[in-house]
Tab-separated table of C-alpha atoms in Angstrom:
chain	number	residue	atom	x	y	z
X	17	UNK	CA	-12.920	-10.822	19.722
X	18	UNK	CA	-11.444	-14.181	21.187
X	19	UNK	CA	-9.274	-16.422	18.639
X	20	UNK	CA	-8.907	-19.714	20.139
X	21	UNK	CA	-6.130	-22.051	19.090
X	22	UNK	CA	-4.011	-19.913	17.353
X	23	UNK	CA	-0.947	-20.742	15.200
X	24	UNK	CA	0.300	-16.971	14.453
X	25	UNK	CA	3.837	-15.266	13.092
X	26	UNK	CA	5.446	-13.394	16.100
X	27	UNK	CA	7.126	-10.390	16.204
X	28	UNK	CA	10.240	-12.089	14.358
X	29	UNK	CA	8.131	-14.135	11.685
X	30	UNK	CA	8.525	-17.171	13.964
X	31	UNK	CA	5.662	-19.518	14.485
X	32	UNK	CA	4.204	-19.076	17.175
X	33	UNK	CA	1.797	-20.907	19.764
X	34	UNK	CA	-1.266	-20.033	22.010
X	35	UNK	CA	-4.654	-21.318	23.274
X	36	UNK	CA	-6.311	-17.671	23.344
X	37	UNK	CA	-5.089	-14.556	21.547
X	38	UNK	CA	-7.461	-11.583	22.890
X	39	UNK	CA	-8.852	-8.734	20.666
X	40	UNK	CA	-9.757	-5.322	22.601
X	41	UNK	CA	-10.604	-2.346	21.737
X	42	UNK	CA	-9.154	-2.733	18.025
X	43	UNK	CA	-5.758	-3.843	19.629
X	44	UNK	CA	-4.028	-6.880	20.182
X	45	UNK	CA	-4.544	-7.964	24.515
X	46	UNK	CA	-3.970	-11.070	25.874
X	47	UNK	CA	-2.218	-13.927	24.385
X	48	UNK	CA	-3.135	-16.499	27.058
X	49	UNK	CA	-2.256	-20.487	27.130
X	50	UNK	CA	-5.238	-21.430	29.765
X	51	UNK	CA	-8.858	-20.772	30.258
X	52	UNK	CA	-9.658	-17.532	31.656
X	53	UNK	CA	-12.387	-15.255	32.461
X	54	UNK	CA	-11.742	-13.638	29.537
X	55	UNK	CA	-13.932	-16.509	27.355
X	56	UNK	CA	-16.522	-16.683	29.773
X	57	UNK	CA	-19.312	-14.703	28.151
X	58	UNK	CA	-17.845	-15.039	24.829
X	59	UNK	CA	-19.871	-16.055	21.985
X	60	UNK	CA	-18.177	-19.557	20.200
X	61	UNK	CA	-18.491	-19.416	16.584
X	62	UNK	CA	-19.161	-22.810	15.446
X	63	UNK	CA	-19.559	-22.070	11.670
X	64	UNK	CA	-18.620	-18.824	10.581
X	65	UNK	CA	-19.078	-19.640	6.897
X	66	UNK	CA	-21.571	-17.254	4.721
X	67	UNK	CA	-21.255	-14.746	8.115
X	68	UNK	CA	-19.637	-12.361	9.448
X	69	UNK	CA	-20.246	-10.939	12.891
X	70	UNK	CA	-17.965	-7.659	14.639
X	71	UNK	CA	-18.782	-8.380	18.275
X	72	UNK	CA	-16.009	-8.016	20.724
X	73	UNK	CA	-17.270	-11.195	22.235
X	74	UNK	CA	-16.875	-13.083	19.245
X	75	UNK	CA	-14.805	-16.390	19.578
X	76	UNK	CA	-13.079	-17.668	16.463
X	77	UNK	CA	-11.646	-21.282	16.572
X	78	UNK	CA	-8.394	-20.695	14.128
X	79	UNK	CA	-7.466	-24.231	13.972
X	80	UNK	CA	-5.826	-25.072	10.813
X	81	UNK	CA	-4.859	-20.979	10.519
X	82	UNK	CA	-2.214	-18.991	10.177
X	83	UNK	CA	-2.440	-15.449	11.837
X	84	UNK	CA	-0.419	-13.088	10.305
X	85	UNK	CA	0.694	-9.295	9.782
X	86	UNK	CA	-2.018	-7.596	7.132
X	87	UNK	CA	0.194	-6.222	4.525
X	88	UNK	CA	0.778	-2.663	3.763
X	89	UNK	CA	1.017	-1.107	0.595
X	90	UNK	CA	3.035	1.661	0.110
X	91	UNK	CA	2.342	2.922	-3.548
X	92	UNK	CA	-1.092	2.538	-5.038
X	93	UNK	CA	-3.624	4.850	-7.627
X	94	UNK	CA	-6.856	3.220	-6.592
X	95	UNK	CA	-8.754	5.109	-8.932
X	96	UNK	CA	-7.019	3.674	-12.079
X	97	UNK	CA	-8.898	0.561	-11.302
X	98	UNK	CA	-10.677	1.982	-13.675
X	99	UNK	CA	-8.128	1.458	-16.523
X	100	UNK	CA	-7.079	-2.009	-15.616
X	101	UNK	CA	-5.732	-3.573	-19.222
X	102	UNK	CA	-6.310	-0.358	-21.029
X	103	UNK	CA	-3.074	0.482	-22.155
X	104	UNK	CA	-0.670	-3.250	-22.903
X	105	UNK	CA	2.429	-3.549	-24.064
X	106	UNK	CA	3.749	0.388	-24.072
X	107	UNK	CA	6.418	2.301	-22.968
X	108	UNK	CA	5.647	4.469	-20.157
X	109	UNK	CA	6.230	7.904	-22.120
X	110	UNK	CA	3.703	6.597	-24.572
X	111	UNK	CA	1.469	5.037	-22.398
X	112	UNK	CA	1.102	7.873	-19.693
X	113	UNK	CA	0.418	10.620	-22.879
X	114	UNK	CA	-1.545	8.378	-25.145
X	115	UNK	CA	-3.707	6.154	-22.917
X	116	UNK	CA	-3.564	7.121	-19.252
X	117	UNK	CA	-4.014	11.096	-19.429
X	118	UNK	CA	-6.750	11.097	-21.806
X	119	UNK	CA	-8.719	8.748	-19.562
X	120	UNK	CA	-8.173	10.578	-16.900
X	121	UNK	CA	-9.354	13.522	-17.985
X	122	UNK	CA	-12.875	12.418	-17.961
X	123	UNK	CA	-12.700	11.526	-14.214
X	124	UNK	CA	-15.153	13.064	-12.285
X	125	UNK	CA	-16.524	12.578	-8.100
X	126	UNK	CA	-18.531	9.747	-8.870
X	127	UNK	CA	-15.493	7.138	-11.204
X	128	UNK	CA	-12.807	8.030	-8.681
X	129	UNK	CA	-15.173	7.041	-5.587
X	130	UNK	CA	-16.121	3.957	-7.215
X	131	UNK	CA	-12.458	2.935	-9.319
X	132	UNK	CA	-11.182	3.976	-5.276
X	133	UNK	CA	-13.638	1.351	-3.674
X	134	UNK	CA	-13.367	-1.249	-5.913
X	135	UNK	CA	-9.655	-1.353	-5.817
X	136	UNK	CA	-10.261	-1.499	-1.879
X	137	UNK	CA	-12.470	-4.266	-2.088
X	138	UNK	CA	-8.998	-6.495	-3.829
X	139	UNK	CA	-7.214	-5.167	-1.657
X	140	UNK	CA	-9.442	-6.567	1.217
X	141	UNK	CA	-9.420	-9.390	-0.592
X	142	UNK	CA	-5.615	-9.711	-1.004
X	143	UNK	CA	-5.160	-9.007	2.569
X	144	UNK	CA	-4.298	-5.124	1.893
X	145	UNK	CA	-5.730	-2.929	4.980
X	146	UNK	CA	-3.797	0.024	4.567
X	147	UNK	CA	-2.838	1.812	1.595
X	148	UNK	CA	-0.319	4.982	0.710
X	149	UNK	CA	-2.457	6.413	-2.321
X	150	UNK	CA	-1.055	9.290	-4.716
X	151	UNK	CA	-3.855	10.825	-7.013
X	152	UNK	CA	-6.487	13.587	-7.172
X	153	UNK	CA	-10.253	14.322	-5.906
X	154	UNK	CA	-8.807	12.988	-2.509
X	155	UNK	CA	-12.094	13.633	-0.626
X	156	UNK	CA	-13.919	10.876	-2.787
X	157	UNK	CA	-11.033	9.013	-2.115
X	158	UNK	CA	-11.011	9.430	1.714
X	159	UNK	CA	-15.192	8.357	1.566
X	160	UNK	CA	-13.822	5.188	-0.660
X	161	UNK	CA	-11.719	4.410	2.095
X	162	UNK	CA	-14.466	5.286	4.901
X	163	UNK	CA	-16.842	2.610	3.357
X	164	UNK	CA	-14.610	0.087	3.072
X	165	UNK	CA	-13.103	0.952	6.795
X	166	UNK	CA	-9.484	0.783	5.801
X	167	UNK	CA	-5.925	2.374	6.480
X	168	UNK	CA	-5.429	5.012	3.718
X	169	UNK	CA	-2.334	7.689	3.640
X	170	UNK	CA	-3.558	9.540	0.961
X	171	UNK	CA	-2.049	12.224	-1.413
X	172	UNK	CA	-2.689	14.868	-3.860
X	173	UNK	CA	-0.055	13.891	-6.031
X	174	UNK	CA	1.289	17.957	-7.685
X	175	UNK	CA	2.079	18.405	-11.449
X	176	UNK	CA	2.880	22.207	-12.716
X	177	UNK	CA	3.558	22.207	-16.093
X	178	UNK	CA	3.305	25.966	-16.453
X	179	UNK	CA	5.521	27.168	-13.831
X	180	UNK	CA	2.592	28.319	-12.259
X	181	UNK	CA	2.583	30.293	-8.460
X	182	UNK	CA	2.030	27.577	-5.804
X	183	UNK	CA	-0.015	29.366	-3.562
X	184	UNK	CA	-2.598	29.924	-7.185
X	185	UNK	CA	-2.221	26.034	-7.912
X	186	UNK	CA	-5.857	24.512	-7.548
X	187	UNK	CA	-4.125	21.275	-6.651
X	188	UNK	CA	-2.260	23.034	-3.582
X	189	UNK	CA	-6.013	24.318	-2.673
X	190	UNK	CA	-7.401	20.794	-3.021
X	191	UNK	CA	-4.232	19.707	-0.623
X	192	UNK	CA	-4.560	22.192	1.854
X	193	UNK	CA	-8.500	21.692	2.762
X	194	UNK	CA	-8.205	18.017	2.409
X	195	UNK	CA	-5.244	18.249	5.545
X	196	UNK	CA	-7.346	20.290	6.976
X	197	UNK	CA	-10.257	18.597	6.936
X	198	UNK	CA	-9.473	14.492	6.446
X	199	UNK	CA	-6.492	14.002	8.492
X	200	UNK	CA	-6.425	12.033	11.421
X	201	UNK	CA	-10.198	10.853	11.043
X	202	UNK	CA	-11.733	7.569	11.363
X	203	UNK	CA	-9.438	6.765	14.536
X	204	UNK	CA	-6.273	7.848	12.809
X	205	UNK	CA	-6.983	4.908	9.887
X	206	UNK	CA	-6.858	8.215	6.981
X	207	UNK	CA	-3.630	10.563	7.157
X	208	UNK	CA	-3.528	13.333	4.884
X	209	UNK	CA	-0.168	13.400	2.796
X	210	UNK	CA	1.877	15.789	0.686
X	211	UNK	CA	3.084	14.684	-3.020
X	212	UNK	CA	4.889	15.726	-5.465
X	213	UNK	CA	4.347	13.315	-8.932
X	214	UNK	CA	7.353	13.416	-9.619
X	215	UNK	CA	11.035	15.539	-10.949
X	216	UNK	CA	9.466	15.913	-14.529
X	217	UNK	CA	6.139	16.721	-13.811
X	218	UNK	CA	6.912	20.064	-11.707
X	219	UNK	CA	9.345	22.881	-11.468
X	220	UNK	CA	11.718	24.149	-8.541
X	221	UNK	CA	9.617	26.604	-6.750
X	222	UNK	CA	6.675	24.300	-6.434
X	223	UNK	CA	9.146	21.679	-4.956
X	224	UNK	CA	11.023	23.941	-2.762
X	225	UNK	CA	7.445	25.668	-1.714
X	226	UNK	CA	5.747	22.065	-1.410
X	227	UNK	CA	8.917	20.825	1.051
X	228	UNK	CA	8.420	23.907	3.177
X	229	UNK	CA	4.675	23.737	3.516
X	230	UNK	CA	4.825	19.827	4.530
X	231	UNK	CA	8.186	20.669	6.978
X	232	UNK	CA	5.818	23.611	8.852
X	233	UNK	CA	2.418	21.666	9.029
X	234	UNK	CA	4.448	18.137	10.145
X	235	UNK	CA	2.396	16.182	6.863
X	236	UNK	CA	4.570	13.224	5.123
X	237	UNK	CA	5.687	13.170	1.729
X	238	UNK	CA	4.853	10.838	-1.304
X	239	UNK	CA	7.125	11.031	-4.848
X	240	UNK	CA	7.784	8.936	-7.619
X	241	UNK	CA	11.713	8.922	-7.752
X	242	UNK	CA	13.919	7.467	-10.683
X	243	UNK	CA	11.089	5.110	-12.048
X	244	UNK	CA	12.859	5.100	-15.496
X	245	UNK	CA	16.413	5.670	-16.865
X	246	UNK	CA	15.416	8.574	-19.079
X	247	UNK	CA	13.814	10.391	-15.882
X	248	UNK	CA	17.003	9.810	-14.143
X	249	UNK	CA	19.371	10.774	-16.938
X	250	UNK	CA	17.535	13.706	-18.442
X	251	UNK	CA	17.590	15.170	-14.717
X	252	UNK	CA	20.865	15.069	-15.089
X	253	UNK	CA	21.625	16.505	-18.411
X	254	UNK	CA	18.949	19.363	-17.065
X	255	UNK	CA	20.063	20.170	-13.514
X	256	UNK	CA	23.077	18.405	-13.148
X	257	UNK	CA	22.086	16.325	-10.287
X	258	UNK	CA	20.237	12.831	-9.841
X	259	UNK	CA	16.232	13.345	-9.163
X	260	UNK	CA	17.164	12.386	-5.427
X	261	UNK	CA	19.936	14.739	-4.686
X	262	UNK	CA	17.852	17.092	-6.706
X	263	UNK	CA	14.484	16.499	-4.127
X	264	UNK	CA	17.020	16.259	-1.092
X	265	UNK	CA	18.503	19.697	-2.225
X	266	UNK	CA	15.145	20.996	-2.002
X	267	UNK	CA	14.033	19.923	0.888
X	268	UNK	CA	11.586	17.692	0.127
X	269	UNK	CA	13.330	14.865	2.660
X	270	UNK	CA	12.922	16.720	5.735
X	271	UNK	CA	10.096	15.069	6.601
X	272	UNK	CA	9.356	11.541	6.797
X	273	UNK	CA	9.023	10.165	2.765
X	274	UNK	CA	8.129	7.218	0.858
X	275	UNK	CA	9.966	7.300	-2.817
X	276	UNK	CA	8.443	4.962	-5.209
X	277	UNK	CA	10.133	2.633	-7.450
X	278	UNK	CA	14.260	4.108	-6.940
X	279	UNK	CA	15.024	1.641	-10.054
X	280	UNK	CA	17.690	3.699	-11.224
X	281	UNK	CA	19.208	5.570	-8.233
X	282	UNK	CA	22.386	5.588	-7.909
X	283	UNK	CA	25.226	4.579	-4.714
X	284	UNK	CA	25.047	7.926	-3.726
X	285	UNK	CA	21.611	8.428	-4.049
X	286	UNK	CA	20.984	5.424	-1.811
X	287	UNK	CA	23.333	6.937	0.921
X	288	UNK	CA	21.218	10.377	0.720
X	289	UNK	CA	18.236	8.089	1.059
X	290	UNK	CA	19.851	6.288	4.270
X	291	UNK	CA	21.072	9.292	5.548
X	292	UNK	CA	17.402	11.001	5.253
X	293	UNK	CA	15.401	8.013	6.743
X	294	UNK	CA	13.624	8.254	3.671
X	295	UNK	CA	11.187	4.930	2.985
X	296	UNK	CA	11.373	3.213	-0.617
X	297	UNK	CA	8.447	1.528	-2.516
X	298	UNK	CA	9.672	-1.230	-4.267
X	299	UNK	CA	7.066	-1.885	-6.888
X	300	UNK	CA	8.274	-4.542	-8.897
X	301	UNK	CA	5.143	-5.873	-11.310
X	302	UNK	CA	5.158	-2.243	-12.112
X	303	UNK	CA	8.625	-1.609	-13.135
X	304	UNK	CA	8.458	-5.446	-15.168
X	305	UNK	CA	5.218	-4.514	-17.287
X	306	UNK	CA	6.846	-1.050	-18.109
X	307	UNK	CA	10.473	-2.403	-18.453
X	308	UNK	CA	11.412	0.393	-16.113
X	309	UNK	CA	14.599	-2.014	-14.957
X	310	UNK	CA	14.775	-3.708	-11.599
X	311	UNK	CA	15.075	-1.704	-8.407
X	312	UNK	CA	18.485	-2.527	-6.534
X	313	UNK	CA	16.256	-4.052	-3.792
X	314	UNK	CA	19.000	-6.089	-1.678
X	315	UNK	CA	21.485	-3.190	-2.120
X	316	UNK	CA	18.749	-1.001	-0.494
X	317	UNK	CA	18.414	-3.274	2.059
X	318	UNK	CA	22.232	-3.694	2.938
X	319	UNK	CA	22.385	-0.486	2.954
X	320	UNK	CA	20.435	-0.452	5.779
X	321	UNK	CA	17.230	1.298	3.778
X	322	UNK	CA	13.242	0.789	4.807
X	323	UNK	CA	12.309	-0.693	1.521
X	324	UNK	CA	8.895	-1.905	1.636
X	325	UNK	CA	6.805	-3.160	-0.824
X	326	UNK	CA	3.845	-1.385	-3.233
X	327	UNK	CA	1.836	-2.038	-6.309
X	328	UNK	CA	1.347	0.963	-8.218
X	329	UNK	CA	-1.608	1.272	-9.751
X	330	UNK	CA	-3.351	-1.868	-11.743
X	331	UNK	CA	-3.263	-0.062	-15.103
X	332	UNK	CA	0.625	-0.462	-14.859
X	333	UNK	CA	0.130	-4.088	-12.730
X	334	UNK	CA	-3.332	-5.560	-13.121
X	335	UNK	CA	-3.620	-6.853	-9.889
X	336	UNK	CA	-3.504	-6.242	-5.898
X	337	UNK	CA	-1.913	-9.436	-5.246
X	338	UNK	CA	0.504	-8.816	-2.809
X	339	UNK	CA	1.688	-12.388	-2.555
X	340	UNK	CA	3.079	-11.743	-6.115
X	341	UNK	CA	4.703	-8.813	-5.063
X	342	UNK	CA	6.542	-10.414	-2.151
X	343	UNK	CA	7.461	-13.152	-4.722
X	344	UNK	CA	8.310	-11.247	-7.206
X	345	UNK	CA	10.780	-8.716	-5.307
X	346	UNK	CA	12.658	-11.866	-3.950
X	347	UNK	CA	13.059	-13.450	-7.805
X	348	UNK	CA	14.100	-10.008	-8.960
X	349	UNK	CA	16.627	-9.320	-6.373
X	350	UNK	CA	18.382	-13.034	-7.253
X	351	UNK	CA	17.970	-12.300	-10.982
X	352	UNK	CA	19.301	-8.839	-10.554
X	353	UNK	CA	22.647	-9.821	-9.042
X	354	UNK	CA	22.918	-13.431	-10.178
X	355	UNK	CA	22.841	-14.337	-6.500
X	356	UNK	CA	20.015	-16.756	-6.040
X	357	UNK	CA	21.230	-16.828	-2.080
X	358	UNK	CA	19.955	-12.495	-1.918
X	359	UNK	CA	17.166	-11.901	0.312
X	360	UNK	CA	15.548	-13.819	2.759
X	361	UNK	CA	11.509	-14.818	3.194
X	362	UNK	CA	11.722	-12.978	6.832
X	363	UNK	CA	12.798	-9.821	4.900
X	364	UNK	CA	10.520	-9.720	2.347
X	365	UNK	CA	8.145	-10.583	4.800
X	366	UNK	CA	9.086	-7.478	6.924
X	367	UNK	CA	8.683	-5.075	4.105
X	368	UNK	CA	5.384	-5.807	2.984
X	369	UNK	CA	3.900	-5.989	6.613
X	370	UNK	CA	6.488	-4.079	9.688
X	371	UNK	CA	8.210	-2.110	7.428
X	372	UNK	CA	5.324	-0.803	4.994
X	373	UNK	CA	3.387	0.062	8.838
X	374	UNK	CA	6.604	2.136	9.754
X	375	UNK	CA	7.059	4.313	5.884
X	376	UNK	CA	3.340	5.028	6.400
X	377	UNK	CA	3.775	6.244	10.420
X	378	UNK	CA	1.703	3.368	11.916
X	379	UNK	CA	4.113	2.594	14.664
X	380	UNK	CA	1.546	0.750	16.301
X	381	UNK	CA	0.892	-1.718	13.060
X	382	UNK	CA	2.341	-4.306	11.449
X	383	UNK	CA	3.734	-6.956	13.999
X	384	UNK	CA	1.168	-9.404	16.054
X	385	UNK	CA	1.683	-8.010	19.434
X	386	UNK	CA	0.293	-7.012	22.747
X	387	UNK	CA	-0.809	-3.125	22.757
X	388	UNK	CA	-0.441	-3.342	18.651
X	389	UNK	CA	-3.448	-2.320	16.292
X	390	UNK	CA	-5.233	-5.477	15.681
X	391	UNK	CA	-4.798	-5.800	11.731
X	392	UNK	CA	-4.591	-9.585	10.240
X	393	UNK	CA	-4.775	-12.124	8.040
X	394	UNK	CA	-5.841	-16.004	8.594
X	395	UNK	CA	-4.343	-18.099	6.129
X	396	UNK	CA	-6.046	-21.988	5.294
X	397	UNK	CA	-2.985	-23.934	6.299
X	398	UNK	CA	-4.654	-27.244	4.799
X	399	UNK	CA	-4.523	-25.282	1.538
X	400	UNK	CA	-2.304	-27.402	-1.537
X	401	UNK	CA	-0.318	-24.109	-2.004
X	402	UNK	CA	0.593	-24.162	1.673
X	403	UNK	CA	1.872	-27.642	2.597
X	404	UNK	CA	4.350	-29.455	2.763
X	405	UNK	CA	5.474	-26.936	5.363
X	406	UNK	CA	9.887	-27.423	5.390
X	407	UNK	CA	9.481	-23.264	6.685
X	408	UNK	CA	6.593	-21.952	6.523
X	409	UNK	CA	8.318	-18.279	5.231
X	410	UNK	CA	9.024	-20.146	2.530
X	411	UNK	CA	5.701	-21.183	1.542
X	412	UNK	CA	4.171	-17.308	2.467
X	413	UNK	CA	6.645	-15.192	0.511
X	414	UNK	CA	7.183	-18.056	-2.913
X	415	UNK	CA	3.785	-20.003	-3.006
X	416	UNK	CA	1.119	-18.987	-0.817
X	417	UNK	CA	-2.192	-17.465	-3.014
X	418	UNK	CA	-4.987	-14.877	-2.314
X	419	UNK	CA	-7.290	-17.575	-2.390
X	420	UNK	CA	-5.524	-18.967	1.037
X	421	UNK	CA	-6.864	-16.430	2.919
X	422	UNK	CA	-9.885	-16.917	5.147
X	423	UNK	CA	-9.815	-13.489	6.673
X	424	UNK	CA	-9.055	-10.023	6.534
X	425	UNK	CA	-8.911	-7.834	9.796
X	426	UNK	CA	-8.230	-4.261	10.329
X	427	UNK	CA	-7.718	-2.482	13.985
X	428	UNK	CA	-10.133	-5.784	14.794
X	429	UNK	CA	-12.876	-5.330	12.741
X	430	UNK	CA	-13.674	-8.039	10.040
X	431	UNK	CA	-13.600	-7.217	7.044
X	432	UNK	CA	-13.929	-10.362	4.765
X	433	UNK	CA	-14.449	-13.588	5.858
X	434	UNK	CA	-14.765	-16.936	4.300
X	435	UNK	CA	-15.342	-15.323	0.667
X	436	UNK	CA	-17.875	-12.476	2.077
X	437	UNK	CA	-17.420	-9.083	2.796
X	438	UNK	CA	-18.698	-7.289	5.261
X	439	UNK	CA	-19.057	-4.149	4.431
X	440	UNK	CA	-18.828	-3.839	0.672
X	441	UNK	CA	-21.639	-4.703	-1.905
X	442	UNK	CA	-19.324	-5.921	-4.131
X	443	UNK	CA	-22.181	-6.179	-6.888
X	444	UNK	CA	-22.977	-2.749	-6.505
X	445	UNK	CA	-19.189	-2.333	-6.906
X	446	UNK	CA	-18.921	-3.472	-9.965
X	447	UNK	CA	-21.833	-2.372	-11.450
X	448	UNK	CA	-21.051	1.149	-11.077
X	449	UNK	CA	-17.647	0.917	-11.749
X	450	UNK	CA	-18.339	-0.498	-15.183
X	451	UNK	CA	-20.500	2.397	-15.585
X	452	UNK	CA	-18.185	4.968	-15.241
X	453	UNK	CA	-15.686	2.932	-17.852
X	454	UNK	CA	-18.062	2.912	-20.148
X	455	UNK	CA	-18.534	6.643	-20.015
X	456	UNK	CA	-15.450	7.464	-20.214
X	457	UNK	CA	-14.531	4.980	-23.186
X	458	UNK	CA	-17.661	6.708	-24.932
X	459	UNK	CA	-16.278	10.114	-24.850
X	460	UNK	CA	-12.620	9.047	-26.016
């Protein structure tokens, strides 16, 4: 693939300039200000509107684009797709016994592959091509995320209410085989990861026998940490400790984590978190809808913290739109302090692209860049929301829309161009995903 006047974002979130930008092998080549060679038997694509072609001698005029990072989201359920407006207005105690795990219960192969796949088709959409997913029947995830030829680091998120033996935990089974079997495939675009739900969901042993199973087979970790004051306090009032110095006394932080949400850690806590490298998922739709508080996001960053940026699931959110999550984290972190000069566009920007790549073990993602996996966006830069352009960080992070984008690319193949897809039936989609709702809703 051959884009040909490209306006891009460079490694800094700088505009940048060339006449060719080169596509090989699923990686960013050449970026090259003259005719070469390298166009010669190149195909020009005169009107790529209503099609989408892969070839790697494709040549894509991007005048009046913006290239830029894909974004990376580092805290998703795809599967709850499936519950999207089901449970409104509800604490999360109420809405997680009451709504959620009820539903849930009825989930079977065929709901999670399709709630999976349709959640990857917004994503697409929204410029999402890699995902860190926490949930259960993780091979019908992993085919969700096959079909749809995205980046998934997916988890089988472990609950033990019953204190029961790890190694006799069907969940630890399902992990095992699924590490076994999944990770690594499709080019490296699916890693296998370990979870734990979360402090209140499990006990010690499976903790402590979770972080030593991940430590000797080298797998990352995925938690929910300190989502909600009365998680946080009652961990306190039980064991004395905050749920991070609680997971970090375990273990669990010896290998390379993402902790979702951190609204209510403490200084300390973010020091442990520092200290351990571990990544934070700053989810802040999420933490709104449920009044879970708002995550200390610039004191995580000063601190000198990977925060990126996730989702959460769109039963607690509603939507993939990661444009409103980049917005939203930069309102929140002004609100938060009363400091409406806290966090820059080019940091915000960073978490939900470089930084997301990096908590998920992509080295090689997340920056346009020679030798770097090939995964982008092309914004309309004639769009309303777009101009006038005073810095054009400004307009990506506070007013820039979905709709803006003309296409998605991951490890440079197309994925949806121009308001097609190209490898999703997104009819089909919803079809069977309505299906499986109404199922479920019938047997509740």
């Amino acid at each position: 693939m051959i884009l040909k006047n490209v306006t891009c974002l460079d490694e800094n979130f700088n505009i940048a300039t060339t006449k060719y930008l080169t596509v090989k092998a699923g990686r960013f080549a050449e970026f090259e200000d003259t005719d070469s060679t390298v166009v010669k038997d190149a195909k020009d694509d005169k009107d790529s509107k209503n099609h989408v072609d892969h070839t790697d001698n494709r040549v894509i005029d991007c005048s009046g684009l913006l290239i830029m990072p894909a974004f990376y989201n580092t805290h998703a359920h795809s599967p709850m797709s499936l519950m999207r407006g089901f449970g409104e207005n509800m604490a999360l105690d109420d809405w997680l016994n009451n709504k959620i795990w009820p539903f849930e219960a009825h989930l079977n192969s065929d709901s999670i592959y399709w709630g999976t796949l349709l959640s990857m088709a917004e994503s697409i959409k929204n410029g999402i091509v890699s995902t860190s997913d926490m949930y259960y029947f993780t091979s019908d995830m992993v085919r969700a995320y096959k079909d749809a030829k995205v980046k998934g680091n997916i988890s089988r998120a472990l609950v033990n209410f019953d204190q029961s033996k790890f190694e006799d935990m069907e969940s630890v089974g399902e992990m095992k085989k699924a590490f076994e079997d999944l990770n690594g495939i499709e080019d490296g675009r699916i890693i296998i990861e370990a979870s734990i739900h979360g402090e209140y969901t499990s006990d010690e042993a499976t903790v402590r026998s979770l972080a030593e199973f991940a430590k000797e087979q080298n797998m990352r970790m995925h938690i929910h940490l300190s989502e909600t004051q009365k998680e946080h306090q009652d961990c306190i009032e039980k064991r004395g400790v905050t749920p991070c110095k609680y997971f970090d006394d375990c273990g669990l932080f010896d290998v390379p984590t993402v902790a979702a949400h951190c609204v209510w850690i403490s200084e300390e806590d973010m020091d442990i978190l520092r200290d351990k490298k571990v990544n934070v998922s700053h989810n802040p739709q999420s933490n709104c809808k449920l009044a879970s508080g708002i995550a200390p996001y610039y004191d995580m960053l000063e601190k000198g913290i990977n925060v990126t940026l996730g989702t959460d699931s769109v039963a607690s959110n509603n939507s993939l739109n990661f444009f409103e999550t980049m917005k939203l984290s930069g309102l929140l972190a002004k609100v938060r302090s009363l400091d409406p000069t806290l966090v820059s566009p080019k940091d915000i920007l960073y978490s939900a692209t470089r930084g997301g790549a990096i908590a998920q073990g992509r080295e090689d993602c997340g920056i346009i860049k020679t030798g770097y996996r090939a995964d982008f966006i092309a914004l309309d830069l004639s769009s309303p929301s777009m101009n006038p352009v005073h810095d054009i960080t400004n307009n990506l992070v506070f007013s820039a829309d979905p709709s803006d984008i003309k296409m998605t690319v991951c490890d440079g193949n197309i994925l949806y161009q121009d308001g097609n897809f190209a490898h999703l039936d997104i009819e089909e989609i919803v079809r069977e995903t309505k299906i499986q709702t109404d199922r479920i809703l019938g047997l509740l």
